[in-house]
Amino acid sequence: MTAPPSIVDGQLPHGRWVCTEEEAKAAYVNGKPGDREAIWAEWQQITGVLRAVVGEIAACWLSGSFFTDKPDPSDIDCLYIVDSDRLVQAAQADARHAWLLQTVAASQVKNAFGVRVDSYVLEWKPTPGCEVLEGTRGYLQQRGYWDNLWCRVRDADARLDAIPRRGYLEVQLDGYK
């Protein structure tokens, strides 16, 4: 892994930047203005609760105004990448776990817990090789959707809105196993 990039022209440079949680915190939280430390702590809290339910979170893609030069971002956007089997097992084990998973996946943690986190879940389907196998098409489409979405910058010009122009972080949590 390399150190996360600096903010350039107000945002992360284009691409998916892989780092650790500690590297992300050092680069974008520690000593920064506004409520970044409090928002980061809320993200860590939600991450800890989700990890307690599913056991492991492979990684989390982070994006949004938190990773810009905006002096006081309102929240942090995250996509938890969790092994599909772990999600199914957790949801079947306990109705409260199923509710939590749905709440995190549908970006409802702001309302449910009063935190400044927009969260989603991507069910990771481990797939050998590059073939699209039975049951993996949805995962691959969703992964592409999120990558495409988080590389864009909103713009009134539809052409500019469609061009990848910013980056996001992939924070390795428990790793892909």
Short mmCIF file of N, CA and C in Angstrom, two decimals:
data_model
loop_
_atom_site.label_atom_id
_atom_site.label_comp_id
_atom_site.label_asym_id
_atom_site.label_seq_id
_atom_site.Cartn_x
_atom_site.Cartn_y
_atom_site.Cartn_z
N MET A 1 0.84 -1.18 0.00
CA MET A 1 0.00 0.00 0.00
C MET A 1 0.88 1.24 0.00
N THR A 2 0.36 2.27 -0.61
CA THR A 2 1.06 3.54 -0.60
C THR A 2 0.29 4.52 0.26
N ALA A 3 0.95 5.56 0.67
CA ALA A 3 0.26 6.57 1.48
C ALA A 3 -0.87 7.18 0.67
N PRO A 4 -1.97 7.52 1.33
CA PRO A 4 -3.08 8.14 0.61
C PRO A 4 -2.62 9.47 -0.01
N PRO A 5 -3.20 9.85 -1.13
CA PRO A 5 -2.77 11.08 -1.80
C PRO A 5 -3.27 12.33 -1.10
N SER A 6 -2.62 13.41 -1.37
CA SER A 6 -3.07 14.71 -0.89
C SER A 6 -4.28 15.16 -1.70
N ILE A 7 -5.04 16.07 -1.14
CA ILE A 7 -6.15 16.67 -1.86
C ILE A 7 -5.56 17.57 -2.95
N VAL A 8 -6.04 17.41 -4.19
CA VAL A 8 -5.57 18.19 -5.33
C VAL A 8 -6.78 18.86 -5.97
N ASP A 9 -6.71 20.14 -6.18
CA ASP A 9 -7.83 20.89 -6.76
C ASP A 9 -9.13 20.63 -6.00
N GLY A 10 -9.02 20.50 -4.69
CA GLY A 10 -10.20 20.38 -3.84
C GLY A 10 -10.70 18.98 -3.59
N GLN A 11 -10.08 17.96 -4.18
CA GLN A 11 -10.59 16.59 -4.01
C GLN A 11 -9.47 15.57 -4.18
N LEU A 12 -9.79 14.31 -3.94
CA LEU A 12 -8.81 13.25 -4.18
C LEU A 12 -8.57 13.11 -5.68
N PRO A 13 -7.32 12.89 -6.08
CA PRO A 13 -7.06 12.65 -7.50
C PRO A 13 -7.79 11.39 -7.97
N HIS A 14 -8.08 11.34 -9.25
CA HIS A 14 -8.83 10.22 -9.82
C HIS A 14 -8.18 8.88 -9.49
N GLY A 15 -9.01 7.91 -9.13
CA GLY A 15 -8.55 6.56 -8.88
C GLY A 15 -9.03 6.02 -7.55
N ARG A 16 -8.79 4.73 -7.36
CA ARG A 16 -9.10 4.07 -6.08
C ARG A 16 -7.77 3.96 -5.33
N TRP A 17 -7.72 4.58 -4.17
CA TRP A 17 -6.49 4.67 -3.38
C TRP A 17 -6.60 3.73 -2.20
N VAL A 18 -5.79 2.70 -2.16
CA VAL A 18 -5.84 1.68 -1.11
C VAL A 18 -4.93 2.10 0.04
N CYS A 19 -5.48 2.02 1.26
CA CYS A 19 -4.71 2.38 2.45
C CYS A 19 -5.29 1.67 3.67
N THR A 20 -4.63 1.85 4.78
CA THR A 20 -5.14 1.32 6.05
C THR A 20 -6.01 2.38 6.73
N GLU A 21 -6.73 1.96 7.72
CA GLU A 21 -7.54 2.88 8.51
C GLU A 21 -6.66 3.95 9.15
N GLU A 22 -5.52 3.54 9.67
CA GLU A 22 -4.60 4.47 10.34
C GLU A 22 -4.05 5.49 9.34
N GLU A 23 -3.71 5.04 8.14
CA GLU A 23 -3.20 5.97 7.12
C GLU A 23 -4.27 6.97 6.72
N ALA A 24 -5.50 6.52 6.57
CA ALA A 24 -6.59 7.43 6.21
C ALA A 24 -6.81 8.46 7.30
N LYS A 25 -6.79 8.02 8.54
CA LYS A 25 -7.00 8.95 9.65
C LYS A 25 -5.87 9.98 9.71
N ALA A 26 -4.64 9.54 9.54
CA ALA A 26 -3.50 10.45 9.59
C ALA A 26 -3.58 11.49 8.47
N ALA A 27 -4.02 11.07 7.29
CA ALA A 27 -4.03 11.96 6.13
C ALA A 27 -5.22 12.92 6.10
N TYR A 28 -6.39 12.48 6.59
CA TYR A 28 -7.60 13.27 6.37
C TYR A 28 -8.37 13.65 7.63
N VAL A 29 -7.89 13.23 8.80
CA VAL A 29 -8.63 13.52 10.02
C VAL A 29 -7.78 14.30 11.02
N ASN A 30 -6.65 13.75 11.41
CA ASN A 30 -5.83 14.34 12.46
C ASN A 30 -5.45 15.79 12.14
N GLY A 31 -5.85 16.68 13.04
CA GLY A 31 -5.49 18.09 12.90
C GLY A 31 -6.23 18.85 11.83
N LYS A 32 -7.24 18.25 11.22
CA LYS A 32 -7.99 18.93 10.17
C LYS A 32 -9.14 19.72 10.79
N PRO A 33 -9.63 20.75 10.07
CA PRO A 33 -10.69 21.60 10.61
C PRO A 33 -12.05 20.93 10.68
N GLY A 34 -12.95 21.59 11.37
CA GLY A 34 -14.34 21.14 11.44
C GLY A 34 -14.53 19.92 12.33
N ASP A 35 -15.57 19.18 12.04
CA ASP A 35 -15.95 18.02 12.85
C ASP A 35 -15.38 16.73 12.32
N ARG A 36 -14.29 16.76 11.57
CA ARG A 36 -13.76 15.54 10.97
C ARG A 36 -13.46 14.46 12.01
N GLU A 37 -12.86 14.84 13.13
CA GLU A 37 -12.54 13.82 14.14
C GLU A 37 -13.81 13.18 14.70
N ALA A 38 -14.84 13.98 14.95
CA ALA A 38 -16.10 13.44 15.47
C ALA A 38 -16.80 12.56 14.43
N ILE A 39 -16.81 13.00 13.18
CA ILE A 39 -17.43 12.21 12.12
C ILE A 39 -16.67 10.90 11.93
N TRP A 40 -15.34 10.95 11.96
CA TRP A 40 -14.52 9.74 11.83
C TRP A 40 -14.83 8.78 12.97
N ALA A 41 -14.96 9.30 14.19
CA ALA A 41 -15.28 8.45 15.34
C ALA A 41 -16.65 7.79 15.16
N GLU A 42 -17.60 8.50 14.58
CA GLU A 42 -18.92 7.92 14.32
C GLU A 42 -18.81 6.82 13.27
N TRP A 43 -18.00 7.04 12.23
CA TRP A 43 -17.78 6.00 11.23
C TRP A 43 -17.14 4.78 11.88
N GLN A 44 -16.15 4.98 12.74
CA GLN A 44 -15.51 3.86 13.44
C GLN A 44 -16.51 3.11 14.32
N GLN A 45 -17.41 3.84 14.94
CA GLN A 45 -18.44 3.21 15.79
C GLN A 45 -19.34 2.31 14.96
N ILE A 46 -19.85 2.83 13.84
CA ILE A 46 -20.71 2.03 12.96
C ILE A 46 -19.94 0.84 12.40
N THR A 47 -18.69 1.06 12.03
CA THR A 47 -17.85 -0.02 11.52
C THR A 47 -17.68 -1.11 12.58
N GLY A 48 -17.46 -0.72 13.82
CA GLY A 48 -17.31 -1.69 14.91
C GLY A 48 -18.58 -2.49 15.16
N VAL A 49 -19.72 -1.84 15.09
CA VAL A 49 -21.00 -2.53 15.28
C VAL A 49 -21.22 -3.53 14.15
N LEU A 50 -20.98 -3.09 12.91
CA LEU A 50 -21.16 -3.99 11.77
C LEU A 50 -20.19 -5.17 11.86
N ARG A 51 -18.96 -4.90 12.22
CA ARG A 51 -17.95 -5.97 12.35
C ARG A 51 -18.37 -6.97 13.43
N ALA A 52 -18.95 -6.49 14.52
CA ALA A 52 -19.39 -7.39 15.59
C ALA A 52 -20.49 -8.33 15.09
N VAL A 53 -21.30 -7.87 14.16
CA VAL A 53 -22.40 -8.68 13.64
C VAL A 53 -21.93 -9.67 12.57
N VAL A 54 -21.07 -9.22 11.66
CA VAL A 54 -20.67 -10.08 10.54
C VAL A 54 -19.33 -10.78 10.75
N GLY A 55 -18.58 -10.37 11.75
CA GLY A 55 -17.29 -11.00 12.04
C GLY A 55 -16.12 -10.34 11.36
N GLU A 56 -16.22 -10.09 10.07
CA GLU A 56 -15.14 -9.46 9.31
C GLU A 56 -15.73 -8.58 8.21
N ILE A 57 -15.04 -7.48 7.98
CA ILE A 57 -15.35 -6.59 6.86
C ILE A 57 -14.09 -6.53 6.02
N ALA A 58 -14.18 -6.97 4.79
CA ALA A 58 -12.98 -7.01 3.94
C ALA A 58 -12.37 -5.62 3.79
N ALA A 59 -13.19 -4.67 3.38
CA ALA A 59 -12.70 -3.32 3.13
C ALA A 59 -13.88 -2.36 3.15
N CYS A 60 -13.56 -1.09 3.08
CA CYS A 60 -14.59 -0.06 3.02
C CYS A 60 -14.14 1.00 2.03
N TRP A 61 -14.98 1.32 1.07
CA TRP A 61 -14.70 2.41 0.15
C TRP A 61 -15.26 3.68 0.78
N LEU A 62 -14.44 4.70 0.86
CA LEU A 62 -14.83 5.97 1.48
C LEU A 62 -14.76 7.10 0.46
N SER A 63 -15.74 7.99 0.52
CA SER A 63 -15.82 9.07 -0.45
C SER A 63 -16.62 10.22 0.12
N GLY A 64 -16.91 11.17 -0.74
CA GLY A 64 -17.76 12.29 -0.38
C GLY A 64 -16.99 13.53 0.03
N SER A 65 -17.72 14.50 0.55
CA SER A 65 -17.13 15.79 0.89
C SER A 65 -16.10 15.69 2.01
N PHE A 66 -16.13 14.59 2.76
CA PHE A 66 -15.14 14.38 3.82
C PHE A 66 -13.73 14.37 3.23
N PHE A 67 -13.60 13.93 2.00
CA PHE A 67 -12.29 13.81 1.34
C PHE A 67 -12.09 14.90 0.29
N THR A 68 -12.48 16.12 0.68
CA THR A 68 -12.28 17.30 -0.15
C THR A 68 -11.66 18.38 0.73
N ASP A 69 -11.49 19.55 0.15
CA ASP A 69 -10.98 20.67 0.94
C ASP A 69 -12.10 21.44 1.63
N LYS A 70 -13.30 20.91 1.60
CA LYS A 70 -14.43 21.55 2.29
C LYS A 70 -14.08 21.67 3.77
N PRO A 71 -14.13 22.86 4.34
CA PRO A 71 -13.68 23.03 5.72
C PRO A 71 -14.51 22.29 6.77
N ASP A 72 -15.79 22.10 6.49
CA ASP A 72 -16.64 21.44 7.48
C ASP A 72 -17.62 20.48 6.80
N PRO A 73 -17.14 19.29 6.38
CA PRO A 73 -18.05 18.33 5.72
C PRO A 73 -19.15 17.89 6.67
N SER A 74 -20.30 17.57 6.10
CA SER A 74 -21.45 17.20 6.93
C SER A 74 -21.47 15.72 7.29
N ASP A 75 -20.77 14.88 6.51
CA ASP A 75 -20.80 13.44 6.79
C ASP A 75 -19.67 12.75 6.04
N ILE A 76 -19.64 11.44 6.15
CA ILE A 76 -18.71 10.60 5.41
C ILE A 76 -19.53 9.54 4.67
N ASP A 77 -19.17 9.26 3.44
CA ASP A 77 -19.87 8.25 2.63
C ASP A 77 -19.04 6.98 2.63
N CYS A 78 -19.69 5.84 2.86
CA CYS A 78 -18.93 4.59 2.90
C CYS A 78 -19.72 3.43 2.29
N LEU A 79 -18.95 2.54 1.69
CA LEU A 79 -19.48 1.30 1.13
C LEU A 79 -18.71 0.17 1.76
N TYR A 80 -19.36 -0.59 2.63
CA TYR A 80 -18.72 -1.73 3.28
C TYR A 80 -18.72 -2.91 2.32
N ILE A 81 -17.58 -3.55 2.15
CA ILE A 81 -17.47 -4.73 1.30
C ILE A 81 -17.37 -5.93 2.23
N VAL A 82 -18.43 -6.75 2.22
CA VAL A 82 -18.55 -7.85 3.17
C VAL A 82 -18.87 -9.13 2.41
N ASP A 83 -18.20 -10.21 2.78
CA ASP A 83 -18.44 -11.51 2.17
C ASP A 83 -19.93 -11.85 2.25
N SER A 84 -20.49 -12.22 1.12
CA SER A 84 -21.92 -12.53 1.03
C SER A 84 -22.35 -13.60 2.03
N ASP A 85 -21.54 -14.64 2.19
CA ASP A 85 -21.89 -15.72 3.13
C ASP A 85 -21.99 -15.19 4.56
N ARG A 86 -21.12 -14.27 4.94
CA ARG A 86 -21.17 -13.68 6.29
C ARG A 86 -22.46 -12.88 6.48
N LEU A 87 -22.86 -12.17 5.45
CA LEU A 87 -24.09 -11.39 5.54
C LEU A 87 -25.30 -12.29 5.72
N VAL A 88 -25.36 -13.36 4.94
CA VAL A 88 -26.48 -14.29 5.02
C VAL A 88 -26.53 -14.94 6.40
N GLN A 89 -25.38 -15.42 6.88
CA GLN A 89 -25.33 -16.06 8.20
C GLN A 89 -25.75 -15.12 9.31
N ALA A 90 -25.29 -13.87 9.25
CA ALA A 90 -25.63 -12.90 10.29
C ALA A 90 -27.12 -12.57 10.27
N ALA A 91 -27.68 -12.41 9.08
CA ALA A 91 -29.10 -12.07 8.96
C ALA A 91 -29.99 -13.22 9.44
N GLN A 92 -29.57 -14.45 9.17
CA GLN A 92 -30.36 -15.61 9.58
C GLN A 92 -30.22 -15.92 11.06
N ALA A 93 -29.14 -15.47 11.67
CA ALA A 93 -28.87 -15.81 13.07
C ALA A 93 -29.76 -15.04 14.04
N ASP A 94 -30.15 -13.83 13.67
CA ASP A 94 -30.84 -12.98 14.65
C ASP A 94 -31.59 -11.88 13.89
N ALA A 95 -32.85 -11.66 14.24
CA ALA A 95 -33.66 -10.63 13.58
C ALA A 95 -33.08 -9.24 13.79
N ARG A 96 -32.47 -8.99 14.96
CA ARG A 96 -31.84 -7.69 15.20
C ARG A 96 -30.64 -7.48 14.28
N HIS A 97 -29.91 -8.55 14.01
CA HIS A 97 -28.78 -8.46 13.09
C HIS A 97 -29.29 -8.16 11.68
N ALA A 98 -30.36 -8.82 11.29
CA ALA A 98 -30.94 -8.59 9.96
C ALA A 98 -31.37 -7.13 9.83
N TRP A 99 -31.99 -6.59 10.88
CA TRP A 99 -32.41 -5.18 10.86
C TRP A 99 -31.19 -4.26 10.73
N LEU A 100 -30.15 -4.53 11.49
CA LEU A 100 -28.94 -3.70 11.43
C LEU A 100 -28.33 -3.75 10.04
N LEU A 101 -28.21 -4.94 9.47
CA LEU A 101 -27.63 -5.07 8.14
C LEU A 101 -28.44 -4.28 7.11
N GLN A 102 -29.75 -4.35 7.20
CA GLN A 102 -30.61 -3.60 6.28
C GLN A 102 -30.43 -2.10 6.50
N THR A 103 -30.33 -1.68 7.75
CA THR A 103 -30.16 -0.27 8.08
C THR A 103 -28.85 0.27 7.52
N VAL A 104 -27.77 -0.48 7.68
CA VAL A 104 -26.47 -0.07 7.16
C VAL A 104 -26.48 -0.08 5.63
N ALA A 105 -27.04 -1.12 5.04
CA ALA A 105 -27.04 -1.26 3.58
C ALA A 105 -27.87 -0.19 2.88
N ALA A 106 -28.91 0.29 3.53
CA ALA A 106 -29.83 1.24 2.91
C ALA A 106 -29.57 2.68 3.33
N SER A 107 -28.38 2.95 3.88
CA SER A 107 -27.99 4.30 4.31
C SER A 107 -29.00 4.91 5.28
N GLN A 108 -29.41 4.12 6.24
CA GLN A 108 -30.36 4.60 7.24
C GLN A 108 -29.73 4.79 8.62
N VAL A 109 -28.41 4.65 8.74
CA VAL A 109 -27.79 4.79 10.06
C VAL A 109 -27.87 6.22 10.58
N LYS A 110 -27.92 7.20 9.68
CA LYS A 110 -28.09 8.59 10.11
C LYS A 110 -29.37 8.73 10.93
N ASN A 111 -30.46 8.21 10.39
CA ASN A 111 -31.75 8.31 11.07
C ASN A 111 -31.83 7.41 12.29
N ALA A 112 -31.33 6.19 12.16
CA ALA A 112 -31.48 5.20 13.23
C ALA A 112 -30.57 5.49 14.43
N PHE A 113 -29.37 6.00 14.17
CA PHE A 113 -28.40 6.18 15.25
C PHE A 113 -27.94 7.63 15.43
N GLY A 114 -28.39 8.53 14.58
CA GLY A 114 -28.01 9.93 14.71
C GLY A 114 -26.54 10.19 14.45
N VAL A 115 -25.94 9.45 13.52
CA VAL A 115 -24.53 9.65 13.18
C VAL A 115 -24.44 10.26 11.78
N ARG A 116 -23.30 10.82 11.48
CA ARG A 116 -23.08 11.48 10.19
C ARG A 116 -22.34 10.53 9.25
N VAL A 117 -23.02 9.43 8.94
CA VAL A 117 -22.46 8.38 8.09
C VAL A 117 -23.52 7.97 7.07
N ASP A 118 -23.17 8.08 5.78
CA ASP A 118 -23.99 7.52 4.71
C ASP A 118 -23.37 6.18 4.37
N SER A 119 -24.07 5.10 4.67
CA SER A 119 -23.47 3.77 4.51
C SER A 119 -24.26 2.91 3.54
N TYR A 120 -23.51 2.02 2.91
CA TYR A 120 -24.08 1.04 1.99
C TYR A 120 -23.26 -0.24 2.16
N VAL A 121 -23.79 -1.34 1.66
CA VAL A 121 -23.07 -2.62 1.75
C VAL A 121 -23.00 -3.23 0.36
N LEU A 122 -21.82 -3.68 0.01
CA LEU A 122 -21.61 -4.44 -1.23
C LEU A 122 -21.32 -5.87 -0.81
N GLU A 123 -22.20 -6.78 -1.24
CA GLU A 123 -22.00 -8.20 -0.94
C GLU A 123 -20.90 -8.74 -1.84
N TRP A 124 -19.76 -9.03 -1.24
CA TRP A 124 -18.61 -9.53 -1.99
C TRP A 124 -18.80 -11.01 -2.27
N LYS A 125 -18.70 -11.38 -3.54
CA LYS A 125 -18.79 -12.77 -3.96
C LYS A 125 -17.42 -13.17 -4.49
N PRO A 126 -16.62 -13.86 -3.68
CA PRO A 126 -15.30 -14.27 -4.15
C PRO A 126 -15.42 -15.09 -5.43
N THR A 127 -14.70 -14.66 -6.47
CA THR A 127 -14.78 -15.29 -7.78
C THR A 127 -13.38 -15.54 -8.31
N PRO A 128 -13.05 -16.79 -8.60
CA PRO A 128 -11.73 -17.05 -9.19
C PRO A 128 -11.70 -16.59 -10.65
N GLY A 129 -10.58 -16.08 -11.07
CA GLY A 129 -10.44 -15.69 -12.47
C GLY A 129 -11.30 -14.50 -12.83
N CYS A 130 -11.47 -14.30 -14.12
CA CYS A 130 -12.20 -13.13 -14.62
C CYS A 130 -13.54 -13.47 -15.25
N GLU A 131 -13.92 -14.73 -15.22
CA GLU A 131 -15.20 -15.13 -15.81
C GLU A 131 -16.36 -14.68 -14.94
N VAL A 132 -17.45 -14.35 -15.61
CA VAL A 132 -18.68 -14.05 -14.89
C VAL A 132 -19.39 -15.38 -14.67
N LEU A 133 -19.39 -15.82 -13.43
CA LEU A 133 -20.00 -17.10 -13.07
C LEU A 133 -21.42 -16.91 -12.57
N GLU A 134 -22.15 -17.99 -12.52
CA GLU A 134 -23.51 -17.97 -11.99
C GLU A 134 -23.50 -17.32 -10.60
N GLY A 135 -24.35 -16.34 -10.41
CA GLY A 135 -24.46 -15.70 -9.10
C GLY A 135 -23.49 -14.56 -8.86
N THR A 136 -22.61 -14.25 -9.80
CA THR A 136 -21.65 -13.17 -9.57
C THR A 136 -21.95 -11.91 -10.38
N ARG A 137 -22.83 -12.00 -11.34
CA ARG A 137 -23.12 -10.85 -12.19
C ARG A 137 -23.60 -9.65 -11.37
N GLY A 138 -24.48 -9.86 -10.43
CA GLY A 138 -24.99 -8.77 -9.60
C GLY A 138 -23.89 -8.08 -8.81
N TYR A 139 -23.00 -8.89 -8.24
CA TYR A 139 -21.88 -8.32 -7.49
C TYR A 139 -21.01 -7.47 -8.41
N LEU A 140 -20.66 -8.01 -9.57
CA LEU A 140 -19.79 -7.28 -10.49
C LEU A 140 -20.45 -6.00 -10.97
N GLN A 141 -21.76 -6.03 -11.23
CA GLN A 141 -22.46 -4.83 -11.65
C GLN A 141 -22.47 -3.78 -10.54
N GLN A 142 -22.74 -4.22 -9.32
CA GLN A 142 -22.76 -3.28 -8.20
C GLN A 142 -21.38 -2.68 -7.94
N ARG A 143 -20.34 -3.50 -8.01
CA ARG A 143 -18.98 -2.99 -7.80
C ARG A 143 -18.65 -1.93 -8.86
N GLY A 144 -18.99 -2.20 -10.09
CA GLY A 144 -18.77 -1.23 -11.16
C GLY A 144 -19.59 0.03 -10.96
N TYR A 145 -20.83 -0.14 -10.51
CA TYR A 145 -21.70 1.01 -10.26
C TYR A 145 -21.05 1.95 -9.25
N TRP A 146 -20.61 1.39 -8.11
CA TRP A 146 -20.02 2.23 -7.05
C TRP A 146 -18.73 2.88 -7.50
N ASP A 147 -17.89 2.15 -8.19
CA ASP A 147 -16.64 2.72 -8.69
C ASP A 147 -16.95 3.89 -9.63
N ASN A 148 -17.88 3.68 -10.53
CA ASN A 148 -18.27 4.72 -11.48
C ASN A 148 -18.85 5.94 -10.76
N LEU A 149 -19.73 5.71 -9.81
CA LEU A 149 -20.37 6.80 -9.08
C LEU A 149 -19.36 7.65 -8.34
N TRP A 150 -18.45 7.00 -7.61
CA TRP A 150 -17.54 7.75 -6.75
C TRP A 150 -16.36 8.37 -7.49
N CYS A 151 -16.23 8.09 -8.77
CA CYS A 151 -15.20 8.76 -9.57
C CYS A 151 -15.75 10.00 -10.28
N ARG A 152 -17.04 10.21 -10.14
CA ARG A 152 -17.67 11.35 -10.82
C ARG A 152 -17.74 12.57 -9.90
N VAL A 153 -17.83 13.73 -10.55
CA VAL A 153 -18.06 14.99 -9.86
C VAL A 153 -19.33 15.58 -10.46
N ARG A 154 -20.29 15.89 -9.60
CA ARG A 154 -21.56 16.44 -10.12
C ARG A 154 -21.29 17.72 -10.89
N ASP A 155 -21.97 17.83 -12.03
CA ASP A 155 -21.79 19.00 -12.88
C ASP A 155 -23.06 19.20 -13.71
N ALA A 156 -23.43 20.43 -13.96
CA ALA A 156 -24.60 20.71 -14.78
C ALA A 156 -24.39 20.25 -16.22
N ASP A 157 -23.14 20.21 -16.64
CA ASP A 157 -22.79 19.73 -17.98
C ASP A 157 -22.82 18.20 -17.93
N ALA A 158 -23.76 17.58 -18.62
CA ALA A 158 -23.92 16.12 -18.57
C ALA A 158 -22.66 15.38 -19.01
N ARG A 159 -21.94 15.94 -19.95
CA ARG A 159 -20.69 15.31 -20.42
C ARG A 159 -19.65 15.29 -19.30
N LEU A 160 -19.45 16.42 -18.64
CA LEU A 160 -18.49 16.49 -17.53
C LEU A 160 -18.94 15.61 -16.36
N ASP A 161 -20.25 15.57 -16.12
CA ASP A 161 -20.78 14.75 -15.03
C ASP A 161 -20.47 13.27 -15.23
N ALA A 162 -20.33 12.84 -16.48
CA ALA A 162 -20.11 11.43 -16.80
C ALA A 162 -18.64 11.02 -16.81
N ILE A 163 -17.73 11.98 -16.75
CA ILE A 163 -16.31 11.68 -16.87
C ILE A 163 -15.70 11.45 -15.49
N PRO A 164 -14.96 10.35 -15.31
CA PRO A 164 -14.28 10.12 -14.02
C PRO A 164 -13.27 11.24 -13.75
N ARG A 165 -13.48 11.96 -12.62
CA ARG A 165 -12.61 13.09 -12.32
C ARG A 165 -12.14 13.16 -10.87
N ARG A 166 -12.54 12.22 -10.04
CA ARG A 166 -12.07 12.27 -8.66
C ARG A 166 -11.79 10.86 -8.18
N GLY A 167 -11.23 10.77 -6.98
CA GLY A 167 -10.88 9.48 -6.42
C GLY A 167 -11.65 9.17 -5.16
N TYR A 168 -11.40 7.98 -4.65
CA TYR A 168 -11.96 7.54 -3.39
C TYR A 168 -10.97 6.59 -2.74
N LEU A 169 -11.19 6.32 -1.45
CA LEU A 169 -10.29 5.43 -0.72
C LEU A 169 -10.87 4.03 -0.63
N GLU A 170 -10.00 3.05 -0.66
CA GLU A 170 -10.36 1.69 -0.26
C GLU A 170 -9.56 1.42 1.01
N VAL A 171 -10.25 1.46 2.13
CA VAL A 171 -9.60 1.23 3.42
C VAL A 171 -9.67 -0.26 3.71
N GLN A 172 -8.51 -0.88 3.78
CA GLN A 172 -8.44 -2.30 4.09
C GLN A 172 -8.74 -2.48 5.58
N LEU A 173 -9.76 -3.22 5.90
CA LEU A 173 -10.12 -3.48 7.29
C LEU A 173 -9.61 -4.87 7.68
N ASP A 174 -10.38 -5.92 7.41
CA ASP A 174 -9.93 -7.27 7.74
C ASP A 174 -9.31 -7.97 6.53
N GLY A 175 -9.40 -7.37 5.39
CA GLY A 175 -8.80 -7.92 4.18
C GLY A 175 -9.71 -8.94 3.50
N TYR A 176 -9.39 -9.19 2.26
CA TYR A 176 -10.13 -10.18 1.45
C TYR A 176 -9.54 -11.53 1.74
N LYS A 177 -10.37 -12.41 2.27
CA LYS A 177 -9.88 -13.75 2.64
C LYS A 177 -10.72 -14.82 1.99
#
